[in-house]
XYZ file of C-alpha atoms in Angstrom:
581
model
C 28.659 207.830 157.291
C 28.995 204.912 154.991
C 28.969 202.469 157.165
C 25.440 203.826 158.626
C 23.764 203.778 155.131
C 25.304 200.664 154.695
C 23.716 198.981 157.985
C 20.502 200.737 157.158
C 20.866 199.093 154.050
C 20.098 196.081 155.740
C 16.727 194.354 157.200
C 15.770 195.341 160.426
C 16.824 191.460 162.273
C 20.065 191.720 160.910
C 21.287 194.871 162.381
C 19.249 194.123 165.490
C 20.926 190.961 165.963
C 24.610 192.415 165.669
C 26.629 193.090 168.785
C 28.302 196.463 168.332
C 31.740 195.707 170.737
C 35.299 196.063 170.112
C 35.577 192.041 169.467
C 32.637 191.790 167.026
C 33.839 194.868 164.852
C 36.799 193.266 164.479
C 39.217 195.606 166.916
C 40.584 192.395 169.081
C 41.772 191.635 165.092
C 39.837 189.315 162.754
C 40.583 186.064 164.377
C 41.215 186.614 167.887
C 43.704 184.860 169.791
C 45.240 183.717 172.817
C 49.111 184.053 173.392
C 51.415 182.017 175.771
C 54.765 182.556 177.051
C 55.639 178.982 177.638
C 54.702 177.655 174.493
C 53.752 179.239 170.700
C 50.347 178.406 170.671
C 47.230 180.636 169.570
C 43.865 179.317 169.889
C 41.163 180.973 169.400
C 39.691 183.756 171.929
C 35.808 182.771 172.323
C 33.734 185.175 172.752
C 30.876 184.095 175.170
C 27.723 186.005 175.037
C 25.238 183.830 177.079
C 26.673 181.492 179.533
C 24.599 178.689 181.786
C 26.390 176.551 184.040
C 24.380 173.485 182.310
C 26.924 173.763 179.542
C 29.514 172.715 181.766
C 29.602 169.216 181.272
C 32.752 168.698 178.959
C 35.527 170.097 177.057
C 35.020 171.793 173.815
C 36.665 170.268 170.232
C 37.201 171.486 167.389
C 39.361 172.427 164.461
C 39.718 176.147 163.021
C 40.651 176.909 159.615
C 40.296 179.214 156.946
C 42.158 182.323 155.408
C 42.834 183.822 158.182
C 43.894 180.471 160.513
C 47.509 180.069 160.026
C 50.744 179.549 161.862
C 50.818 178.945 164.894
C 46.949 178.963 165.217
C 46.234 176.056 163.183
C 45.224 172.622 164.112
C 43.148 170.728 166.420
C 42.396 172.024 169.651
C 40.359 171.539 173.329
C 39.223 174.514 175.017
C 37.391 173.781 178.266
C 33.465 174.909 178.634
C 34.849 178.493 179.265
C 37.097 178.842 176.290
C 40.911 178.079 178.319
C 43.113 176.043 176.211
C 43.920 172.470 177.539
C 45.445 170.646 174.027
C 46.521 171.738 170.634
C 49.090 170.358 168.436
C 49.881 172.548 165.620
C 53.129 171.118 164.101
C 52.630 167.345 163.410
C 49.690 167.941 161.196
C 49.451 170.226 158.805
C 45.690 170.439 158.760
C 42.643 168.620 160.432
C 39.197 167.982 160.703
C 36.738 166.377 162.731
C 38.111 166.171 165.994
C 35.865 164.324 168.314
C 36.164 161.431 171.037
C 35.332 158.120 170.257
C 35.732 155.175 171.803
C 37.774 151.957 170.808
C 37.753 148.738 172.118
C 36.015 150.108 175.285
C 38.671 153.229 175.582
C 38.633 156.715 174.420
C 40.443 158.035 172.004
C 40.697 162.061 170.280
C 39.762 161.350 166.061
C 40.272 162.878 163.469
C 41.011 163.264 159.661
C 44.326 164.746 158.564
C 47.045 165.693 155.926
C 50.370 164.836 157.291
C 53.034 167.616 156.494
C 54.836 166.882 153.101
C 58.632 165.854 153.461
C 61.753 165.723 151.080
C 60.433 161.560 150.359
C 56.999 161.950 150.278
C 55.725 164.016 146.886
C 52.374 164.298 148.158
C 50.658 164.403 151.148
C 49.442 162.055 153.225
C 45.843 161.819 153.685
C 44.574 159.421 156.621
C 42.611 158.965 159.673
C 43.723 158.842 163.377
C 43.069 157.875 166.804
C 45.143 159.435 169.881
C 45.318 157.834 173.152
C 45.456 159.916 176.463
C 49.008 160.557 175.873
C 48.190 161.808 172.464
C 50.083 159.546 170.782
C 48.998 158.130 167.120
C 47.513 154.756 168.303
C 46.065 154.158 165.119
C 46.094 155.341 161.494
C 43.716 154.703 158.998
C 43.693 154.673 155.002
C 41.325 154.414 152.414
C 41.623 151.195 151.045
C 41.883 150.664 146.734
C 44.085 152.036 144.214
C 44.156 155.597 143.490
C 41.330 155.983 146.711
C 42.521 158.733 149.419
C 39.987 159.310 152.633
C 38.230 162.809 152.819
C 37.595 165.008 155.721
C 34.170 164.837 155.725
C 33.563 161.773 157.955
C 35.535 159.164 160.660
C 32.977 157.677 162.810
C 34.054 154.399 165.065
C 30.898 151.716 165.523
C 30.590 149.768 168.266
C 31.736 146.806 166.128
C 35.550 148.292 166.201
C 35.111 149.384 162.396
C 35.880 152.676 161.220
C 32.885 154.684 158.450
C 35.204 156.690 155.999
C 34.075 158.810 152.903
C 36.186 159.075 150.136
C 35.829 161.225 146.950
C 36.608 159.595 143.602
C 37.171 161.474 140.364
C 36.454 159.587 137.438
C 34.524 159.920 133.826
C 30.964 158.882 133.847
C 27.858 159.287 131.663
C 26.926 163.021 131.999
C 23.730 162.801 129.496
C 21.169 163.113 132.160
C 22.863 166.453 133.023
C 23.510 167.278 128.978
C 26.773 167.192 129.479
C 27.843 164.674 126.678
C 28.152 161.395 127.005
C 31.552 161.219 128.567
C 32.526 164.411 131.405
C 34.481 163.867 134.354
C 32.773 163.517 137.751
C 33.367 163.487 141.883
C 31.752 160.457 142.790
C 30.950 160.024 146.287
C 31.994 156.739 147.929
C 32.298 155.205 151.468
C 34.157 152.151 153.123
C 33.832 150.211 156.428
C 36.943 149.250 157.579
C 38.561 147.141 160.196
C 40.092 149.495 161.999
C 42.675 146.231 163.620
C 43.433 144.632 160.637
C 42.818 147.127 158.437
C 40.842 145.671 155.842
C 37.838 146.587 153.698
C 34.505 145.280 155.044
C 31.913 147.019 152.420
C 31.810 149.701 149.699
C 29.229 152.182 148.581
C 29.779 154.629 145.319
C 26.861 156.837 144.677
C 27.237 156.333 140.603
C 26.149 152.607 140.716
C 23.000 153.395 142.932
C 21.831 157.035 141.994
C 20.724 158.543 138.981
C 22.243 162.049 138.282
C 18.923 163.868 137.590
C 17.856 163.256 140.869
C 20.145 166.150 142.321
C 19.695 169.900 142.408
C 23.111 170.537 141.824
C 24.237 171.912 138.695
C 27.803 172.612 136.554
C 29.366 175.466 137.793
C 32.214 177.389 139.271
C 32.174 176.078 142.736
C 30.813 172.671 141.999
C 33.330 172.161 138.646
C 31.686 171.553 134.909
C 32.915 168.138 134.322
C 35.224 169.381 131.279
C 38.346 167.694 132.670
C 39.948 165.849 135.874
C 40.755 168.799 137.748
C 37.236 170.851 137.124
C 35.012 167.121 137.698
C 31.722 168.087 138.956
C 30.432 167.262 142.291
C 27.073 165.588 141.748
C 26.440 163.695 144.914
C 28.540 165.474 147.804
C 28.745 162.480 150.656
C 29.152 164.366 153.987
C 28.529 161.532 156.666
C 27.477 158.293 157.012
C 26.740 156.227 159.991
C 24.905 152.871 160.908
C 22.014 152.004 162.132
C 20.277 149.603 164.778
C 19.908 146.828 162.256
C 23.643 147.393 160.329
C 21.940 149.187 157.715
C 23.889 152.416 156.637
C 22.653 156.272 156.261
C 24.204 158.759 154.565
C 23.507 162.254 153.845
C 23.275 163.127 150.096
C 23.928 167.201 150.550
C 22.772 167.474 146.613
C 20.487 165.163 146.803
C 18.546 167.198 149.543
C 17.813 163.709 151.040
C 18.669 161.212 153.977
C 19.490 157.712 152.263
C 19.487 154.310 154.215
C 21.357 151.713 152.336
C 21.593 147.743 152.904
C 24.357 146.434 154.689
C 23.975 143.524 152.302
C 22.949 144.970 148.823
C 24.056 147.964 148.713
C 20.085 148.886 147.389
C 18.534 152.008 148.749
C 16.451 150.866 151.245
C 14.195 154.451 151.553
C 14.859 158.299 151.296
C 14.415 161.035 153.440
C 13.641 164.330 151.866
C 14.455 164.986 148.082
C 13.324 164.133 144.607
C 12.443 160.239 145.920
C 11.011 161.108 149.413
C 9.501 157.693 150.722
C 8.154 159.677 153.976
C 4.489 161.177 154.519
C 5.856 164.972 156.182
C 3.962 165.616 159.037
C 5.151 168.989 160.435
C 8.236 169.833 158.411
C 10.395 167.060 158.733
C 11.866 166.880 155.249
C 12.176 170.831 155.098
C 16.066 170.664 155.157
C 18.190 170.941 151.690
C 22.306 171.180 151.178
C 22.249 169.350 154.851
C 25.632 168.125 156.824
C 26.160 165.230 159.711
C 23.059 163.071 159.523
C 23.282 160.749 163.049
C 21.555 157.390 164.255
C 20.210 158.616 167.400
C 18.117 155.532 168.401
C 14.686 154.485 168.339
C 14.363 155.497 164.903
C 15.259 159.094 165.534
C 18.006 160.901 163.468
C 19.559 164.367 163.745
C 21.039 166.110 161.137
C 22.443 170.090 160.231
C 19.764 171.645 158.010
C 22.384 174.365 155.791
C 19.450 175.681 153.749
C 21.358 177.292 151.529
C 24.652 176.498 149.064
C 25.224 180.121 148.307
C 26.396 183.079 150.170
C 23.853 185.068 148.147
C 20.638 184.227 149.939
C 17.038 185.057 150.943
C 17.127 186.896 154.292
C 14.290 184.550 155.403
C 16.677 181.329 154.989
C 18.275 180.094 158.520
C 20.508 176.973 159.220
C 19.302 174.861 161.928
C 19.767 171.965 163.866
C 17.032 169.378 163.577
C 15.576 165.969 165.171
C 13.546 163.655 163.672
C 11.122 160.509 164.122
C 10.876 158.513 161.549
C 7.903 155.350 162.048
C 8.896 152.666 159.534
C 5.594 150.944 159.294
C 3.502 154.396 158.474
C 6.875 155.582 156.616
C 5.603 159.319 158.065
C 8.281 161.636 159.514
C 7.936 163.824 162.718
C 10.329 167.012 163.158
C 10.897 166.780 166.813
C 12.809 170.269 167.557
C 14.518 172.044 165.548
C 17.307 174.321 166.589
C 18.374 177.557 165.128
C 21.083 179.945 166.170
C 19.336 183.147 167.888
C 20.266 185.295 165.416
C 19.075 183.304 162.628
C 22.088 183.209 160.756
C 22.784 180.999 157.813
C 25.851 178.780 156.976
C 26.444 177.631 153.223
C 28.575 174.675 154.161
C 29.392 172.386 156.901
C 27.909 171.936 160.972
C 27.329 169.422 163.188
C 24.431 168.491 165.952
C 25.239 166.799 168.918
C 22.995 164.888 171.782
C 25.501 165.400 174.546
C 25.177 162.290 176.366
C 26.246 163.673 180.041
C 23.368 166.758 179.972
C 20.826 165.778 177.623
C 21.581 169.270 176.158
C 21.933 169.590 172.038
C 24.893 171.489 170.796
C 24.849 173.164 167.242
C 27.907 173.654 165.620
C 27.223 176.004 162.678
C 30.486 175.124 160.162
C 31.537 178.003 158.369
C 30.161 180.142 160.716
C 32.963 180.260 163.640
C 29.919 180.101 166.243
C 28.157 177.356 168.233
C 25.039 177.208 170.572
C 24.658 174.762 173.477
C 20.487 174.422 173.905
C 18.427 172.297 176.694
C 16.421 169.464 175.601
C 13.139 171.570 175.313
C 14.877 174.132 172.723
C 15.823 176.651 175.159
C 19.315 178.793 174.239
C 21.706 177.909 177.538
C 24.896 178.685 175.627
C 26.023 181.090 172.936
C 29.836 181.770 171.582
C 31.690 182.589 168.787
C 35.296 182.547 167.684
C 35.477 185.206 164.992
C 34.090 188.660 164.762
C 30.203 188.820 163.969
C 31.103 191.115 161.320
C 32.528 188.570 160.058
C 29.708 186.322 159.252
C 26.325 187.651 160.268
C 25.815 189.066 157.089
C 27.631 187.240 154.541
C 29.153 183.890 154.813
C 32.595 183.909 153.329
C 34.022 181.244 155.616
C 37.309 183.444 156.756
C 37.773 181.153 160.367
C 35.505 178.140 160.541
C 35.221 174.581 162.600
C 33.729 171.768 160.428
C 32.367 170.692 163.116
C 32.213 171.452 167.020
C 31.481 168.595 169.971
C 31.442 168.637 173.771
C 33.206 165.322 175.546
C 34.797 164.663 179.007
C 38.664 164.010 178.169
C 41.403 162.746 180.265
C 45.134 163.344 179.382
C 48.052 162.062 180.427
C 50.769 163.469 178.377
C 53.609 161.366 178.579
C 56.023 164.895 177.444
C 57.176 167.105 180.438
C 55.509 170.432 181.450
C 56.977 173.314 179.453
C 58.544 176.525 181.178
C 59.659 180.014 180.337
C 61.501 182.186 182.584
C 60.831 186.094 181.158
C 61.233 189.697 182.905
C 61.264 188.694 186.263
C 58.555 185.676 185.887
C 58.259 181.994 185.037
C 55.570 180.698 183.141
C 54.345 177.300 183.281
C 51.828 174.848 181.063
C 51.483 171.210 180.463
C 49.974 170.791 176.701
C 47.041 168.080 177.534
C 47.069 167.285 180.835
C 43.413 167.212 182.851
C 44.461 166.424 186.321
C 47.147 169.111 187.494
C 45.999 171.360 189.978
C 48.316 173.660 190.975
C 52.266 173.871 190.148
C 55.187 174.361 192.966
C 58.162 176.834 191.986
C 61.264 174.880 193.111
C 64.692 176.182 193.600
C 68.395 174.962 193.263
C 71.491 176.351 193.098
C 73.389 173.703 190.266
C 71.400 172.887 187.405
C 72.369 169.476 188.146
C 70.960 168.882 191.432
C 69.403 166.482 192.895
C 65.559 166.225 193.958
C 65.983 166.537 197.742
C 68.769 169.738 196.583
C 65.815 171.555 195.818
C 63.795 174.229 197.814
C 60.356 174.966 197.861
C 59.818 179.068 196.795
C 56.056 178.715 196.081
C 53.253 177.119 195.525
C 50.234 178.272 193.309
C 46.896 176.688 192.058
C 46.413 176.279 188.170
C 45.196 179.360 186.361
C 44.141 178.224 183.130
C 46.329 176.997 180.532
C 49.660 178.923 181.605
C 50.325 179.702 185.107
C 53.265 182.299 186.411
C 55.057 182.775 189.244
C 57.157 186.078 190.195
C 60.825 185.898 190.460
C 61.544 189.156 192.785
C 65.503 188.017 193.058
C 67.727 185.800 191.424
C 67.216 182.204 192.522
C 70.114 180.321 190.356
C 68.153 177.485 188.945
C 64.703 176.836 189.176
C 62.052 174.208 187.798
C 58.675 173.452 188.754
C 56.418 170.701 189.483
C 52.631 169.642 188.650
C 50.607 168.923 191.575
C 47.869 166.792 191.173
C 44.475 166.795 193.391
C 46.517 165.344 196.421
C 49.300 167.495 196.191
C 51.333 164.720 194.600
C 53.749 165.827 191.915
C 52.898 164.735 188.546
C 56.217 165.540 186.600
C 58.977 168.068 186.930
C 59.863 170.563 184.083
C 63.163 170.813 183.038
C 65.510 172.680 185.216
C 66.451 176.671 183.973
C 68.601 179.152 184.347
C 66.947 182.331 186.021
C 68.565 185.984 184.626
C 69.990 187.841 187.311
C 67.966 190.757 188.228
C 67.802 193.423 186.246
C 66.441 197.199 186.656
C 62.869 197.239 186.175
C 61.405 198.580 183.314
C 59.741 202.086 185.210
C 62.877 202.301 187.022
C 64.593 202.670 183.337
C 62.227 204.841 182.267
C 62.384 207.523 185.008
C 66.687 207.206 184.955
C 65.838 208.393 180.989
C 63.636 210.884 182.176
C 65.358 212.429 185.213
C 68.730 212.643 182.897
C 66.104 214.204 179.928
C 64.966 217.062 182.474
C 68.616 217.646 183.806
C 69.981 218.306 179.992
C 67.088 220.448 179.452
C 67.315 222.498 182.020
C 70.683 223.307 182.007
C 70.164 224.151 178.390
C 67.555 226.372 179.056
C 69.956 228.368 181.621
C 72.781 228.564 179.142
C 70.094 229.610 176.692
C 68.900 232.470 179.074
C 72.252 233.770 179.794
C 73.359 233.993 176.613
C 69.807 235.741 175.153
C 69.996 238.336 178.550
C 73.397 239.184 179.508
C 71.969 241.258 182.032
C 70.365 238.845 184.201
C 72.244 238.291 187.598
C 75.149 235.624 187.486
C 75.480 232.698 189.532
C 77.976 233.791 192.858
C 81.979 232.806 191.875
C 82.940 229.749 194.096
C 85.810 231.498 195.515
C 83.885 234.065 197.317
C 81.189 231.696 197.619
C 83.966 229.552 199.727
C 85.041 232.902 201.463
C 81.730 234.257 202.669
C 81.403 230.718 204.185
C 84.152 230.961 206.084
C 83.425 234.447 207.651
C 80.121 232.638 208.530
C 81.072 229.693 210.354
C 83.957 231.988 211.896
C 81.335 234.519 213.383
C 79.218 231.749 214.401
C 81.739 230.465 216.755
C 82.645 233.757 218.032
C 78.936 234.276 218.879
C 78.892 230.742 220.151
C 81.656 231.496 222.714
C 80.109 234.646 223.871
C 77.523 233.198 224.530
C 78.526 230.469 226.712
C 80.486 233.048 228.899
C 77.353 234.930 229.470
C 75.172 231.640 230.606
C 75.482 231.420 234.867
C 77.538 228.247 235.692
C 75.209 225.749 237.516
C 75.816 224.876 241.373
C 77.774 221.504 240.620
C 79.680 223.447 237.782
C 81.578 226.236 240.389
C 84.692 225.683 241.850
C 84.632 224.843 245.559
């Protein structure tokens, strides 16, 4: 009953929008997962409520977190279009952020920002940026460059030029008078760097206190932004979220408490102009600069950008508020701005923090990542919904925003990989599971059989062959086959790599088979005490027949039975063959 005056409680679009199923009320648990035999992974369970086969033009990535993301479920991760797992590395990295594919030098590479896992000679951790080849091996690694300067998760873009766009936040006492704080009150500047991503050094630095006055933002002292009263509380004025480059070198940035879209000179540092904000520079001609608290602004080309339009920094909000994905033209010799399309999630939900907007460059379709909202939407050019999924329960987020499981940001890529580590294998109640963690181009696996486990290649004997079923594949073991290992088939039928070779249990009774011994025996015991019960409660009842004259009146009966037996054959006429001559 409370829970129906609480959803009539709420406006009309809100409860109309909610999807009353087992997964979104939170039965399939609060973060769903999936579970493997062959290896301890759990990534998330997506929930796909409207599918096109449009959207299938690329693996998904992103990065889960949040309260309830832990163990094994953390990490970065590649689903295909339909949600199977095909990488995820949740041990070498103890959290990350960002994961996209970028390329390098002409190849691609998975990046990503990341906190390497403290150890007993390393006080802190490590903060850094990375790039994995195909075999997901750190090719590169990236730092912030400058004394007491560590890289933040917000941004790692790659330019064309082979440098890397990093932001960084600073803490450090500034003038606060502007914002009456005093004179002196400590501060989290926002900063970025463009760095050689080769040789590692520092091409060109931007801090947001040298350029930007603090009464231009709407951000104010407080609880979730810090009051500037020491180190550890500084206040977060500025809020750099991304920053990327545009056709002439210039840079933009997004200013998320500024409100506003900054270009900055490549060889100044000046602001150049400002989209949106206290210092707008743009004539609006439709609604272009109606974005505020905005994520991932991106040089599309052509003077177009694309950006995340948040709308909101609280989870206490206006009903009527909706985060959206957004395009816009911007003509530099009018200085107007055009909103293109804008994209908002069906239900017209609204994330406080973080999302992303891609142009996926294989479809032409825009996908909306909506941050701390574990959902994305993959939409056609014109604006129409194609794809719609979530990884959390909507009861989760629909109607307020806590951020419990989240994905900074979400993108769609082709992705080879070639890992260089073997397939992994399981052998459990009478079945062997297989999966190889990364690899794109296995097929189908081939259950081989041996009787040493070290045997040699042509030692081993085909059992069966199967084609890949998602991320794990298993094969039934019906008898004991000694040793057994299995190996990845590519699109020829070539083998790719062997697992290692494993012992197979022998067989053992089957579950059901145990169960009805245990029952069988459990009927037996209680029927026998039920008779010795009877017996004992009605002495009169008949007894069971003594096996002595049990064994006595069976021998009078087979006696008499041959008697009549022999009479009987002396009665029966002889037949003509039969007589004596």
């Amino acid at each position: 009953m409370r829970s129906f005056l609480f959803f009539t409680a709420l406006p009309f679009s809100w409860v109309a929008a909610f999807s009353f199923n087992a997964y979104d009320l939170g039965f399939h648990g609060t973060y769903p997962r999936q579970h493997f035999h062959s290896v301890d992974f759990e990534p998330p369970a997506l929930k796909i409520t409207q599918w096109d086969s449009r959207c299938d033009s690329g693996n998904l990535f992103l990065t889960p977190r949040g309260p309830l993301v832990t163990g094994a479920a953390r990490g970065p991760i590649i689903l295909d279009a339909t949600g199977n797992l095909i990488w995820m590395e949740n041990n070498k990295f103890e959290q990350a952020m960002n994961l996209n594919v970028q390329q390098y030098k002409g190849e691609d590479y998975l990046t990503f920002w990341t906190k390497i896992k403290k150890t007993s000679h390393s006080k802190h951790s490590k903060k850094s940026y990375v790039l994995l080849n195909s075999s997901y091996e750190v090719a590169h690694r990236i730092h912030a460059r400058g004394a007491g300067l560590k890289g933040d998760s917000h941004e790692f873009r790659i330019t064309p030029q082979g440098t890397a766009l990093i932001t960084i936040y600073h803490k450090h006492q500034a003038d606060c008078t502007e914002l009456r704080l005093g004179k002196s009150c400590w501060i989290q500047d926002g900063l970025f760097q463009e760095i050689d991503i080769e040789t590692g050094a520092l091409l060109f630095e931007w801090r947001a206190t040298d350029h930007i006055r603090m009464k231009d933002v709407f951000s104010r002292p407080s609880r979730k932004d810090g009051h500037g009263k020491s180190k550890k509380d500084a206040f977060d004025f500025f809020h750099i979220n991304s920053v990327d480059k545009t056709d002439s070198g210039d840079y933009i940035i997004s200013a998320r408490y500024m409100h506003a879209i900054v270009c900055i000179s490549s060889k100044t540092g000046d602001i150049l102009w400002q989209l949106g904000g206290k210092n707008n520079d743009f004539e609006d001609l439709n609604g272009a600069t109606n974005f505020a608290w905005q994520h991932h602004v991106t040089w599309q080309g052509n003077n177009t950008i694309s950006i995340f339009d948040n709308h909101a920094n609280n989870v206490f909000h206006s009903p009527s508020k909706y985060s959206k994905g957004m395009i816009i033209q911007l003509h530099m010799e009018k200085m107007t701005a055009t909103l293109i399309r804008a994209f908002a999630h069906p239900n017209k939900i609204l994330n406080v923090s973080q999302g992303s907007v891609q142009l996926v460059p294989e479809s032409g379709n825009v996908l909306v990542g909506f941050g701390n909202s574990p959902t994305f939407v993959e939409y056609s050019a014109d604006g129409k919904v194609l794809c719609n999924a979530h990884f959390a329960p909507q009861i989760l987020y629909e109607i307020i925003d806590f951020g419990f499981v989240k994905s900074y940001r979400v993108f769609r890529h082709p992705w080879v990989g070639r890992p260089k580590t073997p397939p992994d294998v399981k052998v459990k109640r009478g079945k062997v599971y297989v999966s190889w963690n990364g690899a794109t181009e296995v097929t189908g696996w081939r259950l081989e059989t041996a009787k040493t486990l070290e045997a040699q290649d042509h030692e081993f004997a085909t059992i069966q062959e199967l084609r890949r079923d998602g991320f794990e594949t298993s094969f039934a073991l019906p008898k004991n086959h000694g040793y057994v290992r299995i190996a990845a088939l590519d699109a020829a039928n070539g083998v790719m790599a062997y697992s290692a070779v494993v012992k197979t249990p022998s067989p053992s009774l089957a579950l059901w088979s145990i169960f009805f011994l245990i029952f069988g025996c459990v009927v037996l015991g209680c029927g026998l005490g039920g008779l010795i019960f009877l017996y004992g409660k009605f002495p009169e009842l008949p007894r069971p027949p003594k096996l002595s004259g049990f064994r006595a009146r069976l021998g009078a009966a087979v006696a008499g039975s041959r008697e009549h037996n022999e009479e009987s054959a002396e009665s029966e006429p002889l037949l003509l063959d039969e007589r004596e001559p």
